[in-house]
Structure formats: structure tokens, C-alpha cells
GROMACS .gro file of C-alpha atoms in nm:
model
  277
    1UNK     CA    1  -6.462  -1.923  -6.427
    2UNK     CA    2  -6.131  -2.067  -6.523
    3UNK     CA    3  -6.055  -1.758  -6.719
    4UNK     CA    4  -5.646  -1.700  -6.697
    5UNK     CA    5  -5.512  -1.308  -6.610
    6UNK     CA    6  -5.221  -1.148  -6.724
    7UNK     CA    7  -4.939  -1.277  -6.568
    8UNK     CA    8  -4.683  -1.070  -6.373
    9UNK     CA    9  -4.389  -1.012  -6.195
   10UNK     CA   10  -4.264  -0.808  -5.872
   11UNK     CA   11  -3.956  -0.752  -5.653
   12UNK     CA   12  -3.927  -0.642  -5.330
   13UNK     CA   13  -3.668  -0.499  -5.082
   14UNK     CA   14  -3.575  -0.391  -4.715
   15UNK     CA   15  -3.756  -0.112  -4.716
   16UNK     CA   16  -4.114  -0.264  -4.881
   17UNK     CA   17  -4.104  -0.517  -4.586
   18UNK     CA   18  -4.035  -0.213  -4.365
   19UNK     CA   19  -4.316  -0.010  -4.491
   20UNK     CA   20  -4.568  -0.297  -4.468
   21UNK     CA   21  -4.466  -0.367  -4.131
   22UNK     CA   22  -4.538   0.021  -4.037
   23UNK     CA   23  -4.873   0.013  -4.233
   24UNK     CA   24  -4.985  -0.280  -3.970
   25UNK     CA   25  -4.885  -0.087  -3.686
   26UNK     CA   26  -4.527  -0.253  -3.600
   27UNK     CA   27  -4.279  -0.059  -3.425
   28UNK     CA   28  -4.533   0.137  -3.179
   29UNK     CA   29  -4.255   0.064  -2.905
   30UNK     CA   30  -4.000   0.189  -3.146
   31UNK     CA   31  -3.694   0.048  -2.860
   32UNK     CA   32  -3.873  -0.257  -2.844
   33UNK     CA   33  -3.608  -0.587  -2.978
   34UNK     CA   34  -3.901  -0.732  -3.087
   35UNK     CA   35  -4.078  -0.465  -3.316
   36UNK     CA   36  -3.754  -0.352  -3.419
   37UNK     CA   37  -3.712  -0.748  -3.594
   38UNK     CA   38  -4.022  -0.590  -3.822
   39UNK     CA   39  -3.897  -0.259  -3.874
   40UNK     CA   40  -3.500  -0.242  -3.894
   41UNK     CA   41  -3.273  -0.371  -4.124
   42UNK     CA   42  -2.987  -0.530  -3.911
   43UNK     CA   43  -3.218  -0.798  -3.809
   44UNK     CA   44  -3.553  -0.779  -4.033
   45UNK     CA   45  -3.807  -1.056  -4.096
   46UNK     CA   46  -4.106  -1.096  -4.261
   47UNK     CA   47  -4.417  -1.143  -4.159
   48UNK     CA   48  -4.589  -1.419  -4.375
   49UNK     CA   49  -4.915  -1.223  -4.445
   50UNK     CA   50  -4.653  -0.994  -4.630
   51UNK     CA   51  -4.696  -1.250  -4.919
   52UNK     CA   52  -5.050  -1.068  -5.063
   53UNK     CA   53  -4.840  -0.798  -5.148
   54UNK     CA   54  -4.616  -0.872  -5.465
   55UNK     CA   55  -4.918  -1.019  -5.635
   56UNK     CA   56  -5.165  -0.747  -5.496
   57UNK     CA   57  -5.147  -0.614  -5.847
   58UNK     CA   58  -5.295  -0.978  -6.004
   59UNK     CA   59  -5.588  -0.811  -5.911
   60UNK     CA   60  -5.631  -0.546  -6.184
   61UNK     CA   61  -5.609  -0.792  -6.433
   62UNK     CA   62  -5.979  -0.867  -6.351
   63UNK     CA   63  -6.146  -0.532  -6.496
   64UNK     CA   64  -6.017  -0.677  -6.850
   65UNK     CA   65  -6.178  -0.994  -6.821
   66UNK     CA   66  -6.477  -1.023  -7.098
   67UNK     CA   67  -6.813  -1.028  -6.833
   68UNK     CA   68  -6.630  -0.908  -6.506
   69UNK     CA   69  -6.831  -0.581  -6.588
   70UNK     CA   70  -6.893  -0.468  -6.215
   71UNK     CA   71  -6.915  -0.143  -5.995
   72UNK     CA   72  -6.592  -0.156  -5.808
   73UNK     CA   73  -6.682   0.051  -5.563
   74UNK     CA   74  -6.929  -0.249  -5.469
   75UNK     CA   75  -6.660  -0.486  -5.455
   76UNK     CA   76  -6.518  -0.593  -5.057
   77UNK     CA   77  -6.250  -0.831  -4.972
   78UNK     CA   78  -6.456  -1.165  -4.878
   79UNK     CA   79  -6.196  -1.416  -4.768
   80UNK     CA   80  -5.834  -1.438  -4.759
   81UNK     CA   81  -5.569  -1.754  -4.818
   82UNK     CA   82  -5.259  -1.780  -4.833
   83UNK     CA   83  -5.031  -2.103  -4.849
   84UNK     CA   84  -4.632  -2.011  -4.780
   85UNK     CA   85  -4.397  -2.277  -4.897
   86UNK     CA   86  -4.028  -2.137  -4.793
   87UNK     CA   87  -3.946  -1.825  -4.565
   88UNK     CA   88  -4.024  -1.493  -4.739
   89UNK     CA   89  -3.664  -1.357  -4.822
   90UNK     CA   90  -3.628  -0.989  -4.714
   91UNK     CA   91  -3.575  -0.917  -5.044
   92UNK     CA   92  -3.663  -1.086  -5.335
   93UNK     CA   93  -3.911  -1.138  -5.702
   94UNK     CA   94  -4.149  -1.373  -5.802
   95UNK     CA   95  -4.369  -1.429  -6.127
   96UNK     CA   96  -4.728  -1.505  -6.088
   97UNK     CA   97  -4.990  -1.639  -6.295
   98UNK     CA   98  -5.349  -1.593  -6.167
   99UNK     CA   99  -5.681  -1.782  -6.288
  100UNK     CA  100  -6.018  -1.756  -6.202
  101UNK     CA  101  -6.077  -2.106  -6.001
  102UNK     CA  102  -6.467  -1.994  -5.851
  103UNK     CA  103  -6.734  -1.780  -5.852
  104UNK     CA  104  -7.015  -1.849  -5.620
  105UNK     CA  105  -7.391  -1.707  -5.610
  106UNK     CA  106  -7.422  -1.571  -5.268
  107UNK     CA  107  -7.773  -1.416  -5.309
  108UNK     CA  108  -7.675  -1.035  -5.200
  109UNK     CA  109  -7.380  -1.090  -5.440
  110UNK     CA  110  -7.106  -1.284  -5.599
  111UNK     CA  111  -6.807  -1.477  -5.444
  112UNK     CA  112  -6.522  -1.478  -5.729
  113UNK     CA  113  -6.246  -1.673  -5.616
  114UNK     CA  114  -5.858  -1.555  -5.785
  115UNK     CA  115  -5.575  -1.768  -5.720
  116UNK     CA  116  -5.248  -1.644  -5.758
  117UNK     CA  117  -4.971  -1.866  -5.765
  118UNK     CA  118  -4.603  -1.724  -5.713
  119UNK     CA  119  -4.282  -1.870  -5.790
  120UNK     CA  120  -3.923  -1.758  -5.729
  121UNK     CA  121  -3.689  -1.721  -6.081
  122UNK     CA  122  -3.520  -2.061  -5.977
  123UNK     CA  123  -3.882  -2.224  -6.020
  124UNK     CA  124  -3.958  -2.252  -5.670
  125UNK     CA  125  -4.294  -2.166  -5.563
  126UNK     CA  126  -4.282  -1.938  -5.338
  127UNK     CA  127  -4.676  -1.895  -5.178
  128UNK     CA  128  -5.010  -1.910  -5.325
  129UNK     CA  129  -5.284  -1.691  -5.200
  130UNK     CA  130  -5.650  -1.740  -5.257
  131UNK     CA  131  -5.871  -1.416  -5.270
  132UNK     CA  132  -6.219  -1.422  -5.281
  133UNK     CA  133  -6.394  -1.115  -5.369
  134UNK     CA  134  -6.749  -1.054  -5.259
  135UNK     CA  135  -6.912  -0.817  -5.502
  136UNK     CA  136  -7.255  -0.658  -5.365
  137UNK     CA  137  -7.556  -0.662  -5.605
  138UNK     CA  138  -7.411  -0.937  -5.811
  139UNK     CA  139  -7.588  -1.211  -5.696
  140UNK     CA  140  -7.928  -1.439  -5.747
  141UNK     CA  141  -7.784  -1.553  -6.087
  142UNK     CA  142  -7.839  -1.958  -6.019
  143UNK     CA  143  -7.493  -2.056  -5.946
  144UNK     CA  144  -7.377  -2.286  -5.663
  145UNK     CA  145  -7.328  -2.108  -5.313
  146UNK     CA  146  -7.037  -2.306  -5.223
  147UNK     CA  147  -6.888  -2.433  -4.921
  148UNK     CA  148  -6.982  -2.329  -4.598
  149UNK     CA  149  -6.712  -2.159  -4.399
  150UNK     CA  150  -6.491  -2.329  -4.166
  151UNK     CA  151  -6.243  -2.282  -3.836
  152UNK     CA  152  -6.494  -2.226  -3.639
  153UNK     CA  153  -6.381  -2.110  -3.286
  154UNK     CA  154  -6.371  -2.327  -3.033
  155UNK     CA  155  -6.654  -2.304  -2.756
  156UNK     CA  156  -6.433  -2.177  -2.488
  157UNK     CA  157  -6.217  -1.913  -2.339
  158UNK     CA  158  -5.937  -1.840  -2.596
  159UNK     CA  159  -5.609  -1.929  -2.490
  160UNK     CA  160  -5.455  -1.581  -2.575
  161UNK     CA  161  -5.626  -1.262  -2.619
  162UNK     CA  162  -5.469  -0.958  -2.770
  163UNK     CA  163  -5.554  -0.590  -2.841
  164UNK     CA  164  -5.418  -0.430  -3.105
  165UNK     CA  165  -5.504  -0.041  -3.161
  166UNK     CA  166  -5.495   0.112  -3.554
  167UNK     CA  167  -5.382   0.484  -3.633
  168UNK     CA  168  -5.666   0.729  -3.702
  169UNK     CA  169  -5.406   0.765  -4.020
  170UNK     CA  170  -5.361   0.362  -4.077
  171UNK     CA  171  -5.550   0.316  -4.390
  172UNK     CA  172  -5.338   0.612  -4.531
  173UNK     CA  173  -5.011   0.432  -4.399
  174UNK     CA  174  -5.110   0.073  -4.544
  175UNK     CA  175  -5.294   0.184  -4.917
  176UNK     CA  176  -4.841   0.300  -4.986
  177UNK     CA  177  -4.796  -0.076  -4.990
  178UNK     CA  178  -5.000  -0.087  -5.303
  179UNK     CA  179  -5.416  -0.098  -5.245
  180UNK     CA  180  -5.500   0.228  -5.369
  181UNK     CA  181  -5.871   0.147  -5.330
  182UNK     CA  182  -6.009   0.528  -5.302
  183UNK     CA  183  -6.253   0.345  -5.041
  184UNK     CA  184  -5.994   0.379  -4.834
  185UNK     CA  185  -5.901   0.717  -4.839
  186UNK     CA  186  -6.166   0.922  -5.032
  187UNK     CA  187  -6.470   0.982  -4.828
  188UNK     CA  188  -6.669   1.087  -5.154
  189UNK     CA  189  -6.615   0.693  -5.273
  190UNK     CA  190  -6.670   0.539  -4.936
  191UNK     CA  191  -7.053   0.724  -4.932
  192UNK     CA  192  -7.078   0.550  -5.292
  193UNK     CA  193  -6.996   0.241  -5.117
  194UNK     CA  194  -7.193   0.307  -4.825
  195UNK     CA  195  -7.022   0.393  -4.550
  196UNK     CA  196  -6.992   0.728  -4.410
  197UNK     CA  197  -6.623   0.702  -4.405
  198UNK     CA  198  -6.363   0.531  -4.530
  199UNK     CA  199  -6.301   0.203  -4.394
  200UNK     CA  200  -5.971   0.023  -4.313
  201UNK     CA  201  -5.834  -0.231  -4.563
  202UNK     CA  202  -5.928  -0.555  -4.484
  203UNK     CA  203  -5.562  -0.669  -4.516
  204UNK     CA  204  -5.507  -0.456  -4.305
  205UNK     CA  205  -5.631  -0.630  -4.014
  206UNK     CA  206  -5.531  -0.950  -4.214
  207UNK     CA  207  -5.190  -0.885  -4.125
  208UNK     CA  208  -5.277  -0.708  -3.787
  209UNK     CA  209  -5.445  -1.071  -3.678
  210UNK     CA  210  -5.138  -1.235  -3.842
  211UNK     CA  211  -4.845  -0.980  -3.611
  212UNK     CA  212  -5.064  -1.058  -3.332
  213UNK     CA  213  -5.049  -1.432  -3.383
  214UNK     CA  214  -4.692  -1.451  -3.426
  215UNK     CA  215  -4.628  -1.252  -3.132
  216UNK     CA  216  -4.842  -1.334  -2.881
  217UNK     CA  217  -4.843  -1.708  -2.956
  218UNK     CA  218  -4.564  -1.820  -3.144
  219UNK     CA  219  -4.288  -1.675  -2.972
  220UNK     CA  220  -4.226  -1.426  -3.261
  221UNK     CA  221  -4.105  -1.715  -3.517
  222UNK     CA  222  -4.275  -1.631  -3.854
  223UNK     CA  223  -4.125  -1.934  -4.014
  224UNK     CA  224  -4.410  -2.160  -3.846
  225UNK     CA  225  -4.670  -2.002  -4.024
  226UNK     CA  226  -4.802  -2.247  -4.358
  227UNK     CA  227  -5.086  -2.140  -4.380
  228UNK     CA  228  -5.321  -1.879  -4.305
  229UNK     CA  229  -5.690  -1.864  -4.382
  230UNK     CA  230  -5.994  -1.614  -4.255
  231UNK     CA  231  -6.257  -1.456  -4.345
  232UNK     CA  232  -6.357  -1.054  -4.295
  233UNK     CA  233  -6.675  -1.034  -4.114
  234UNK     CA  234  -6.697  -0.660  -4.094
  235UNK     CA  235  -6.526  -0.332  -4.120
  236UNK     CA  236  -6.297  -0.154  -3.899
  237UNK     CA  237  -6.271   0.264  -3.907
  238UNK     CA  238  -5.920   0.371  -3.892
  239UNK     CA  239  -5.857   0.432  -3.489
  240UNK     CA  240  -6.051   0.095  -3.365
  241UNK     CA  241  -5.879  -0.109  -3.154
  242UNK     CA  242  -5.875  -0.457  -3.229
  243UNK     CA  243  -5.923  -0.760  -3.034
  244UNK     CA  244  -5.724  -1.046  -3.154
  245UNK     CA  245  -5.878  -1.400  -2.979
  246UNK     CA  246  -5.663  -1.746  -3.042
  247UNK     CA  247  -5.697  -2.076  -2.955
  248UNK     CA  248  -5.397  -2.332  -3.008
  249UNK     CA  249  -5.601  -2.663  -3.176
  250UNK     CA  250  -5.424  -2.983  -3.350
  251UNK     CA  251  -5.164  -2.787  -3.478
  252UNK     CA  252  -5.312  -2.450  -3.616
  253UNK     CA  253  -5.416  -2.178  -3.444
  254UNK     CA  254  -5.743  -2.066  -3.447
  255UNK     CA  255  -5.827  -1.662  -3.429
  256UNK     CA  256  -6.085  -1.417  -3.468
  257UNK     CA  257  -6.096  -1.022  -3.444
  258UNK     CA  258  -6.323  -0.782  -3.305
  259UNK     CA  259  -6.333  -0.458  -3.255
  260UNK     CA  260  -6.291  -0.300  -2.916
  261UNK     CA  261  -6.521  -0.010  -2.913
  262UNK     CA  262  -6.813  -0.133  -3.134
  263UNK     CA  263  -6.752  -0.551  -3.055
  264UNK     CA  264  -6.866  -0.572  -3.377
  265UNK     CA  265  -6.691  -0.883  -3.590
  266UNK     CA  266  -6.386  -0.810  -3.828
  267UNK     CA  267  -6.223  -1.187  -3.898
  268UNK     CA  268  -6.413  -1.497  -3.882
  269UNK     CA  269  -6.329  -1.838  -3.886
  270UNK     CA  270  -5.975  -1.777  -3.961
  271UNK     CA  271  -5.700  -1.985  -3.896
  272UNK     CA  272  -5.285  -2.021  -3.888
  273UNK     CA  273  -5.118  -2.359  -3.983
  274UNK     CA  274  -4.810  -2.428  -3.814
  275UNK     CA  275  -4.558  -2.566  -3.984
  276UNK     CA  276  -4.413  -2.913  -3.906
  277UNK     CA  277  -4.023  -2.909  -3.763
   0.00000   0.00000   0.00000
């Protein structure tokens, strides 16, 4: 804990924002005004949730840290944050330094929390995102558990309801944006991971909940998005449809995602800040 990782740099273009869009399923109506905003040029924006993906790489830094000696194929995504300060540009760099803030004892394993803090060459930061990795079989070691979760959903009929079907291909489509996690793509490393095959990323549906969001209850404005927190709750197999639930509360929005054909959970306790205008 504490421990500082490498720190790095990334740029991005057009066509990275384009590809990222594709991986979450944007532009399914390709005629569509409103999918074409995520998925051609003349008029592109960026969905916040796009901001995990210049300092996706922070993340390798951890397999040289002195004691992170774990089975990565053990490893799942356990919670996701991310804090935006300004618009994403459509194109753009940042630098980010990364440090090891948590690590939790969870009893079935360990909660290490990386935070990632990104900042334009000008010195403005840009976003900051939070991950917290849950690593299975790492746990019962006498740490703290840490906090329990929060945005819980409200008790009562969400406000907007969603569905969102994934590609029997989508885990293919989203691992070109940079997770090359074989557990997404090699069936061999899923069955070492325990599944019998390989699951969707989990920011994946991250940014699936996130589109949904901004479309369905923001009016398609991406700028309003500050913040956006939730935890994954379960896997989704490429193909799943998923059900995106919101709830508009004291100025955030409150979601959670299931899938359609199992209604098994996939985020938890998740929720958008809007930003004040």
C-alpha cells in the first residue's frame, strides 16, 4: 500500500474514440444522428467512460511491484471510478502517475485499490479513475475489509429502463482498445479462471451502462457526466443482452445492469454525477 508505479503517458485520436465507441456497441443504427455523434468524425464526442482507456496500461505496472506476486488469471475487475474534470478532447495526451492508495482483506480475496491520476501537458488534470482489483484466493490475511458499498438503488420502479444487446464477437471488438486479458478471448485461460468461456470485459459493460445513461437519460450530453462510480456484480458472455435500470436522485443518477437472459447481476450500486451548469 502506497507503493508508486511507473508513470506514463498516452495520446489518443479520432479513430481510438471511434473504435471504443464500436467495442461498446455504438453505431448499431449506423443512419442513426445520434450513434453517428459516437462513431463519425464530422461531429464526434466522447463518451466519459472513454477516460479508463489512456491509463488502461497503469495497470501493468503492478506485476513489478515487490509482493504483488499473484495468479493473474485470478484477478477480476472489482469496482470502477472515475472522476472527469474537463470534456474529453477527441483527441488528445495525458501523463499519469498511479499509486497504490488500498488493499482490503475481503476473505475469498484481496481488494487492491490503483489510482491513476491524469493530467493534460498544460498541467491540467484531466480525470482520475479509481480501480479496484479483486484478486481470488488472496484473502484471510488480517487486513481491514473496508467500506461497505454504496448507491444503493432506490426501492422503486426505475425511472428509465434500457436494454442494450452485446455482439457474440464484443469482447473481441473491445480487448483492440487495449485489455488484452486472454480471459477474454482464449477459452483455454477462461477454464483456468473458471468459466467455461470467456467472459466479457467488465468495462465493457462499464461503458455500455455509461452509453445507456447518456442516452436514455441525459439527452445525449456527455459533458454532464463528473463522476461515475459502480461496481461489477457478475459476468456477462459475449451475446447477453443487458438491462440498464436508472433512477434520477439529488443530482446523480443511479443505475444497475442485469442481464436479460440469465437476470443475473452485472453492475451494482453504481452511480453517474451530474455536473453542475
Amino acid at each position: 500500500m502506497g507503493a508508486q508505479l511507473p508513470a506514463g503517458a498516452a495520446s489518443w485520436g479520432p479513430d481510438d474514440v471511434i473504435l471504443y465507441h464500436l467495442g461498446l456497441g455504438a453505431g448499431a443504427a449506423p443512419t442513426d444522428p445520434n450513434e453517428l455523434a459516437y462513431t463519425y468524425e464530422r461531429d464526434l464526442k466522447v463518451l466519459p467512460s472513454f477516460a479508463v482507456i489512456p491509463v488502461f496500461g497503469a495497470l501493468a505496472g503492478l506485476g513489478g511491484l515487490d509482493g504483488f506476486d499473484v495468479n493473474f488469471a485470478m484477478l477480476l475487475h472489482g469496482e470502477q471510478d472515475i472522476e472527469i474534470h474537463a470534456p474529453i478532447p477527441v483527441a488528445g495526451e495525458v501523463s499519469t502517475t498511479s499509486r497504490i492508495t488500498d488493499v482490503f482483506d475481503k476473505g475469498k480475496g484481496a481488494l487492491v485499490v490503483l489510482e491513476a491520476t491524469s493530467t493534460t501537458p498544460d498541467g491540467e488534470e484531466l480525470f482520475v479513475n479509481r480501480f479496484s482489483l479483486f484478486i481470488r484466493g488472496e484473502g484471510d490475511f488480517g487486513g481491514e475489509s473496508g467500506p461497505a458499498p454504496g448507491n444503493p438503488a432506490p426501492d422503486r420502479a426505475p425511472d428509465v429502463e434500457v436494454e442494450r444487446p452485446t455482439l457474440a464477437q464484443q469482447a473481441l471488438l473491445y480487448r483492440l482498445s487495449g485489455d488484452k486479458n486472454p480471459l477474454h478471448a482464449d477459452p483455454e485461460f477462461a477454464e483456468l479462471g473458471g468459466f467455461d468461456r470467456p467472459i466479457l470485459h467488465g468495462l465493457c459493460s462499464f461503458g455500455i451502462a455509461c452509453k445507456a445513461v447518456v442516452d436514455a437519460s441525459l439527452g445525449g450530453d456527455v459533458e454532464q457526466v463528473a463522476r461515475y462510480q459502480a461496481r461489477f456484480a457478475g459476468v456477462v458472455f459475449p451475446g447477453e443482452t443487458l438491462v440498464v435500470r436508472q433512477w434520477r436522485e439529488n443530482g446523480r443518477i443511479v443505475l444497475d445492469v442485469q442481464t436479460k437472459e440469465r437476470g443475473t447481476p452485472v453492475i451494482s450500486n453504481a452511480a453517474i454525477t451530474l455536473r453542475s451548469i
